[in-house]
mmCIF file of C-alpha atoms and ligand atoms in Angstrom:
data_model
loop_
_atom_site.group_PDB
_atom_site.id
_atom_site.type_symbol
_atom_site.label_atom_id
_atom_site.label_comp_id
_atom_site.label_asym_id
_atom_site.label_seq_id
_atom_site.Cartn_x
_atom_site.Cartn_y
_atom_site.Cartn_z
ATOM 1 C CA MET A 1 7.571 6.571 -18.974
ATOM 2 C CA SER A 2 6.210 5.929 -15.986
ATOM 3 C CA LYS A 3 7.318 4.693 -12.498
ATOM 4 C CA ILE A 4 5.228 1.777 -11.215
ATOM 5 C CA LEU A 5 5.858 0.723 -6.651
ATOM 6 C CA VAL A 6 3.648 -2.539 -6.729
ATOM 7 C CA LEU A 7 3.541 -3.754 -3.052
ATOM 8 C CA LYS A 8 1.176 -6.497 -2.342
ATOM 9 C CA SER A 9 0.255 -8.205 1.202
ATOM 10 C CA SER A 10 -1.774 -11.167 1.182
ATOM 11 C CA VAL A 11 -1.499 -14.746 2.185
ATOM 12 C CA LEU A 12 -3.621 -16.332 0.202
ATOM 13 C CA GLY A 13 -1.668 -16.038 -3.306
ATOM 14 C CA ASP A 14 -3.135 -17.542 -6.125
ATOM 15 C CA ALA A 15 -6.143 -17.487 -4.703
ATOM 16 C CA SER A 16 -5.710 -13.437 -3.205
ATOM 17 C CA THR A 17 -8.469 -11.002 -4.897
ATOM 18 C CA SER A 18 -5.969 -7.711 -4.119
ATOM 19 C CA ASN A 19 -3.229 -10.386 -6.050
ATOM 20 C CA LEU A 20 -5.449 -10.316 -8.493
ATOM 21 C CA LEU A 21 -6.536 -6.628 -8.503
ATOM 22 C CA VAL A 22 -2.903 -4.942 -8.073
ATOM 23 C CA ASP A 23 -1.582 -7.684 -10.796
ATOM 24 C CA GLU A 24 -4.741 -7.120 -13.654
ATOM 25 C CA THR A 25 -3.709 -2.409 -12.154
ATOM 26 C CA VAL A 26 -0.475 -3.122 -13.390
ATOM 27 C CA GLU A 27 -1.679 -5.144 -16.399
ATOM 28 C CA ARG A 28 -3.918 -2.180 -16.924
ATOM 29 C CA ILE A 29 -0.611 0.631 -17.321
ATOM 30 C CA LEU A 30 1.434 -1.070 -19.117
ATOM 31 C CA GLY A 31 -1.463 -1.339 -21.524
ATOM 32 C CA ALA A 32 -1.007 2.258 -22.418
ATOM 33 C CA ASP A 33 2.523 2.485 -20.925
ATOM 34 C CA PRO A 34 4.472 -0.093 -22.352
ATOM 35 C CA ALA A 35 7.593 0.702 -21.017
ATOM 36 C CA ALA A 36 6.191 2.001 -17.467
ATOM 37 C CA ARG A 37 8.981 -0.018 -14.923
ATOM 38 C CA ILE A 38 7.491 -1.642 -12.813
ATOM 39 C CA VAL A 39 8.951 -2.531 -8.972
ATOM 40 C CA ALA A 40 7.579 -5.571 -7.091
ATOM 41 C CA HIS A 41 7.301 -6.269 -3.617
ATOM 42 C CA ASP A 42 5.344 -9.461 -2.251
ATOM 43 C CA PHE A 43 5.970 -9.155 0.918
ATOM 44 C CA SER A 44 4.506 -12.534 1.887
ATOM 45 C CA VAL A 45 6.657 -14.515 -0.084
ATOM 46 C CA ASP A 46 9.233 -11.299 0.994
ATOM 47 C CA PRO A 47 8.709 -10.690 3.722
ATOM 48 C CA ILE A 48 10.052 -7.092 5.183
ATOM 49 C CA PRO A 49 11.285 -8.298 8.461
ATOM 50 C CA HIS A 50 9.484 -6.639 11.223
ATOM 51 C CA LEU A 51 11.465 -3.633 14.067
ATOM 52 C CA THR A 52 14.113 -4.601 16.251
ATOM 53 C CA LEU A 53 16.186 -2.914 18.937
ATOM 54 C CA ASP A 54 18.677 -2.636 16.661
ATOM 55 C CA SER A 55 16.832 -1.621 12.890
ATOM 56 C CA ALA A 56 14.596 0.926 15.025
ATOM 57 C CA ALA A 57 17.701 2.362 15.453
ATOM 58 C CA ALA A 58 18.918 2.993 11.746
ATOM 59 C CA ILE A 59 16.142 2.982 10.771
ATOM 60 C CA ARG A 60 15.561 6.422 13.511
ATOM 61 C CA GLY A 61 18.885 8.030 13.037
ATOM 62 C CA GLY A 62 22.116 8.196 13.696
ATOM 63 C CA GLU A 63 25.135 5.897 12.286
ATOM 64 C CA PRO A 64 24.505 2.516 12.942
ATOM 65 C CA ALA A 65 26.910 0.818 15.086
ATOM 66 C CA ASN A 66 26.652 -2.724 13.945
ATOM 67 C CA ASP A 67 26.210 -5.554 11.397
ATOM 68 C CA GLU A 68 22.645 -5.377 12.234
ATOM 69 C CA GLN A 69 21.886 -1.461 11.840
ATOM 70 C CA ALA A 70 24.227 -0.742 9.067
ATOM 71 C CA ALA A 71 21.563 -3.246 6.337
ATOM 72 C CA ALA A 72 19.266 -2.748 8.205
ATOM 73 C CA ARG A 73 19.672 2.101 7.342
ATOM 74 C CA THR A 74 20.432 0.035 3.664
ATOM 75 C CA LEU A 75 17.073 -2.110 4.051
ATOM 76 C CA SER A 76 15.490 1.467 4.234
ATOM 77 C CA ASP A 77 17.105 3.164 1.976
ATOM 78 C CA SER A 78 16.561 1.297 -0.387
ATOM 79 C CA LEU A 79 12.800 0.944 0.103
ATOM 80 C CA VAL A 80 12.645 4.503 0.209
ATOM 81 C CA ALA A 81 14.564 5.140 -2.675
ATOM 82 C CA GLU A 82 12.175 3.169 -4.601
ATOM 83 C CA LEU A 83 9.470 5.511 -2.968
ATOM 84 C CA LYS A 84 11.003 8.253 -3.921
ATOM 85 C CA ALA A 85 11.526 6.633 -7.701
ATOM 86 C CA ALA A 86 7.572 6.195 -8.294
ATOM 87 C CA ASP A 87 4.497 8.121 -9.318
ATOM 88 C CA THR A 88 2.359 5.686 -8.514
ATOM 89 C CA VAL A 89 1.928 3.674 -6.141
ATOM 90 C CA VAL A 90 -0.309 -0.115 -6.458
ATOM 91 C CA ILE A 91 -0.700 -1.803 -2.934
ATOM 92 C CA GLY A 92 -2.845 -5.057 -2.493
ATOM 93 C CA ALA A 93 -4.159 -4.626 1.185
ATOM 94 C CA PRO A 94 -6.431 -7.449 2.509
ATOM 95 C CA MET A 95 -8.140 -6.470 5.942
ATOM 96 C CA TYR A 96 -6.191 -8.149 8.372
ATOM 97 C CA ASN A 97 -8.326 -8.864 12.413
ATOM 98 C CA PHE A 98 -9.518 -5.037 11.377
ATOM 99 C CA GLY A 99 -6.245 -3.643 9.944
ATOM 100 C CA ILE A 100 -3.329 -4.449 7.528
ATOM 101 C CA PRO A 101 -1.484 -6.982 6.953
ATOM 102 C CA SER A 102 2.013 -6.958 9.379
ATOM 103 C CA ALA A 103 3.519 -7.928 6.850
ATOM 104 C CA LEU A 104 3.010 -4.249 4.884
ATOM 105 C CA LYS A 105 2.291 -2.541 8.301
ATOM 106 C CA SER A 106 6.633 -3.096 8.369
ATOM 107 C CA TRP A 107 7.361 -1.596 5.573
ATOM 108 C CA PHE A 108 5.408 1.756 6.182
ATOM 109 C CA ASP A 109 7.990 1.339 9.255
ATOM 110 C CA HIS A 110 11.078 1.402 7.312
ATOM 111 C CA VAL A 111 9.798 3.991 4.919
ATOM 112 C CA LEU A 112 8.635 6.315 7.592
ATOM 113 C CA ARG A 113 11.068 8.535 8.050
ATOM 114 C CA ALA A 114 11.984 11.980 10.104
ATOM 115 C CA GLY A 115 13.912 14.367 7.544
ATOM 116 C CA VAL A 116 13.927 11.323 5.173
ATOM 117 C CA THR A 117 9.540 10.783 3.766
ATOM 118 C CA PHE A 118 9.201 13.602 6.475
ATOM 119 C CA ARG A 119 9.981 15.973 8.318
ATOM 120 C CA TYR A 120 8.188 18.504 11.565
ATOM 121 C CA GLY A 121 8.807 22.096 10.790
ATOM 122 C CA GLU A 122 6.721 24.719 12.036
ATOM 123 C CA ALA A 123 3.764 23.903 11.035
ATOM 124 C CA GLY A 124 3.565 20.800 11.630
ATOM 125 C CA PRO A 125 4.418 17.768 9.992
ATOM 126 C CA GLU A 126 4.939 17.454 6.263
ATOM 127 C CA GLY A 127 5.707 14.905 3.769
ATOM 128 C CA LEU A 128 8.312 15.197 1.383
ATOM 129 C CA VAL A 129 7.027 11.817 -1.132
ATOM 130 C CA LYS A 130 5.663 14.626 -3.387
ATOM 131 C CA GLY A 131 3.834 14.025 -6.928
ATOM 132 C CA LYS A 132 3.176 10.799 -6.230
ATOM 133 C CA ARG A 133 -0.450 8.683 -6.972
ATOM 134 C CA ALA A 134 -1.320 5.818 -4.639
ATOM 135 C CA VAL A 135 -4.378 3.166 -6.174
ATOM 136 C CA VAL A 136 -4.765 0.863 -2.483
ATOM 137 C CA ILE A 137 -6.483 -2.586 -3.378
ATOM 138 C CA LEU A 138 -8.773 -3.671 -0.323
ATOM 139 C CA THR A 139 -10.100 -6.774 0.405
ATOM 140 C CA ARG A 140 -12.086 -7.505 3.165
ATOM 141 C CA GLY A 141 -14.816 -10.866 3.864
ATOM 142 C CA GLY A 142 -16.868 -7.936 5.127
ATOM 143 C CA LEU A 143 -18.882 -5.099 4.793
ATOM 144 C CA TYR A 144 -17.058 -2.033 6.421
ATOM 145 C CA SER A 145 -18.347 1.780 3.753
ATOM 146 C CA GLU A 146 -20.799 1.124 6.064
ATOM 147 C CA GLY A 147 -23.099 0.054 8.165
ATOM 148 C CA PRO A 148 -22.783 -1.484 12.222
ATOM 149 C CA ALA A 149 -19.534 -2.961 11.341
ATOM 150 C CA GLN A 150 -17.681 0.906 9.965
ATOM 151 C CA PRO A 151 -16.590 1.545 12.599
ATOM 152 C CA LEU A 152 -14.149 -1.534 13.433
ATOM 153 C CA ASP A 153 -12.535 -1.004 9.890
ATOM 154 C CA SER A 154 -8.945 0.182 10.733
ATOM 155 C CA GLN A 155 -7.026 -0.727 7.343
ATOM 156 C CA GLU A 156 -8.443 2.463 5.416
ATOM 157 C CA PRO A 157 -7.797 4.878 7.898
ATOM 158 C CA HIS A 158 -5.184 3.707 8.849
ATOM 159 C CA LEU A 159 -3.275 3.568 5.042
ATOM 160 C CA ARG A 160 -4.733 7.245 4.537
ATOM 161 C CA THR A 161 -2.768 8.762 7.708
ATOM 162 C CA MET A 162 0.647 6.779 6.554
ATOM 163 C CA LEU A 163 0.857 7.763 2.587
ATOM 164 C CA GLY A 164 -0.550 11.307 3.978
ATOM 165 C CA PHE A 165 1.622 11.340 6.302
ATOM 166 C CA ILE A 166 4.529 11.382 3.808
ATOM 167 C CA GLY A 167 3.251 13.377 1.470
ATOM 168 C CA ILE A 168 1.001 10.543 -0.138
ATOM 169 C CA THR A 169 -2.430 12.784 -0.518
ATOM 170 C CA ASP A 170 -3.708 11.548 -3.537
ATOM 171 C CA VAL A 171 -5.642 8.693 -2.540
ATOM 172 C CA THR A 172 -8.017 6.357 -4.412
ATOM 173 C CA PHE A 173 -9.454 3.319 -1.949
ATOM 174 C CA VAL A 174 -11.039 0.431 -3.669
ATOM 175 C CA ARG A 175 -13.435 -1.344 -1.155
ATOM 176 C CA VAL A 176 -13.417 -4.841 -2.581
ATOM 177 C CA GLU A 177 -15.585 -6.024 0.129
ATOM 178 C CA LYS A 178 -17.706 -9.050 1.666
ATOM 179 C CA LEU A 179 -15.393 -11.872 -0.558
ATOM 180 C CA ALA A 180 -16.735 -13.812 1.943
ATOM 181 C CA PHE A 181 -20.338 -13.345 1.251
ATOM 182 C CA GLY A 182 -20.305 -15.833 -1.601
ATOM 183 C CA PRO A 183 -19.045 -16.677 -5.310
ATOM 184 C CA GLU A 184 -21.918 -13.824 -6.332
ATOM 185 C CA HIS A 185 -20.992 -11.300 -3.797
ATOM 186 C CA ARG A 186 -17.435 -11.811 -4.792
ATOM 187 C CA ASP A 187 -18.354 -10.841 -8.425
ATOM 188 C CA GLN A 188 -19.977 -8.053 -8.011
ATOM 189 C CA ALA A 189 -17.561 -6.911 -5.337
ATOM 190 C CA ILE A 190 -15.099 -7.780 -8.274
ATOM 191 C CA ARG A 191 -16.269 -6.202 -11.299
ATOM 192 C CA SER A 192 -16.911 -3.277 -9.720
ATOM 193 C CA ALA A 193 -13.473 -2.839 -7.999
ATOM 194 C CA ARG A 194 -12.328 -3.061 -11.580
ATOM 195 C CA PHE A 195 -14.195 -0.244 -12.719
ATOM 196 C CA GLN A 196 -12.833 2.102 -9.903
ATOM 197 C CA ILE A 197 -9.594 1.029 -11.154
ATOM 198 C CA GLU A 198 -10.156 2.044 -14.913
ATOM 199 C CA GLU A 199 -10.974 5.808 -13.164
ATOM 200 C CA ALA A 200 -8.384 6.138 -11.211
ATOM 201 C CA LEU A 201 -5.201 4.507 -14.050
ATOM 202 C CA ALA A 202 -7.956 7.267 -16.486
ATOM 203 C CA GLN A 203 -6.709 10.510 -14.552
ATOM 204 C CA PRO A 204 -3.576 12.030 -15.588
ATOM 205 C CA LEU A 205 -0.328 12.225 -13.850
ATOM 206 C CA ALA A 206 -0.450 15.320 -13.840
ATOM 207 C CA GLU A 207 -2.876 15.694 -11.374
ATOM 208 C CA ALA A 208 -0.869 13.240 -8.824
ATOM 209 C CA ALA A 209 0.918 16.102 -8.399
HETATM 210 C C1 FMN B 301 -5.761 -13.617 9.025
HETATM 211 C C2 FMN B 301 -6.867 -13.098 8.317
HETATM 212 C C3 FMN B 301 -7.110 -12.203 9.303
HETATM 213 C C4 FMN B 301 -8.444 -11.692 8.698
HETATM 214 N N1 FMN B 301 -9.779 -10.847 9.136
HETATM 215 C C5 FMN B 301 -10.642 -10.642 8.957
HETATM 216 C C6 FMN B 301 -11.182 -8.919 8.763
HETATM 217 O O1 FMN B 301 -11.091 -8.546 11.056
HETATM 218 N N2 FMN B 301 -12.429 -8.851 8.321
HETATM 219 C C7 FMN B 301 -12.741 -9.455 7.357
HETATM 220 O O2 FMN B 301 -13.853 -8.511 7.003
HETATM 221 N N3 FMN B 301 -12.550 -10.565 6.872
HETATM 222 C C8 FMN B 301 -10.780 -10.437 7.595
HETATM 223 N N4 FMN B 301 -10.766 -11.833 6.546
HETATM 224 C C9 FMN B 301 -10.803 -11.866 5.396
HETATM 225 C C10 FMN B 301 -10.226 -11.176 4.240
HETATM 226 O O3 FMN B 301 -9.769 -9.792 4.405
HETATM 227 C C11 FMN B 301 -11.255 -11.477 2.938
HETATM 228 O O4 FMN B 301 -10.569 -13.466 3.241
HETATM 229 C C12 FMN B 301 -9.999 -11.085 1.770
HETATM 230 O O5 FMN B 301 -10.254 -11.626 0.690
HETATM 231 C C13 FMN B 301 -8.414 -11.107 1.915
HETATM 232 O O6 FMN B 301 -8.315 -11.290 0.613
HETATM 233 P P1 FMN B 301 -6.946 -11.554 -0.496
HETATM 234 O O7 FMN B 301 -8.296 -11.705 -0.796
HETATM 235 O O8 FMN B 301 -6.487 -10.217 -0.516
HETATM 236 O O9 FMN B 301 -5.954 -12.087 0.155
HETATM 237 C C14 FMN B 301 -10.027 -12.290 7.427
HETATM 238 C C15 FMN B 301 -8.287 -13.597 6.385
HETATM 239 C C16 FMN B 301 -7.129 -14.048 7.586
HETATM 240 C C17 FMN B 301 -6.682 -14.824 6.322
#
């Protein structure tokens, strides 16, 4: 039985292309493995709070010194447990102002924890979240995989860095671009995305380890 962690971060609800493709990805996984266990977050409905003085202290170590810190530690522990339990992570990540939605960044802020999801050893940083694969649906209004806007892309490199830092290096980035260029471009981008998702899921999980 596979275990899937699903993270949605679009604010567009039913009109969101990343939400659509994330849902389709989950349906495909369930089609192949009806017993798959799904844990899902939609941060536009149920956001992870941004870091504060208390939550940062709690997440960065030390014993919680007040109720706020205790709650933040509990939340972070729970999000990390969900991540460690999953074998596939499906992320919907629209481009907002050249990067990822702050709601999704808050999730990363709660799961990148020294000594828990990464550690510093003699050889440098080491990710502790091993044997996972991730499928990341990157939606964009414009074109960033090539052309003049390519250097402006802070979405894919940032996600690659954060996932890789905790040990998730088997990542398929599904680029869904030119969504603001009209319905024809959108339809073409979605068709291409479906093909890329199918290819990613066709890889056996063992190769992700
Ligand atoms: C707040 C906000 C900021 C955006 N910033 C960018 C941007 O910097 N570059 C871009 O190409 N598209 C940008 N867009 C367009 C979205 O990336 C595009 O609408 C995409 O389809 C949204 O993803 P979704 O359909 O998965 O929700 C922005 C959209 C919103 C709502």
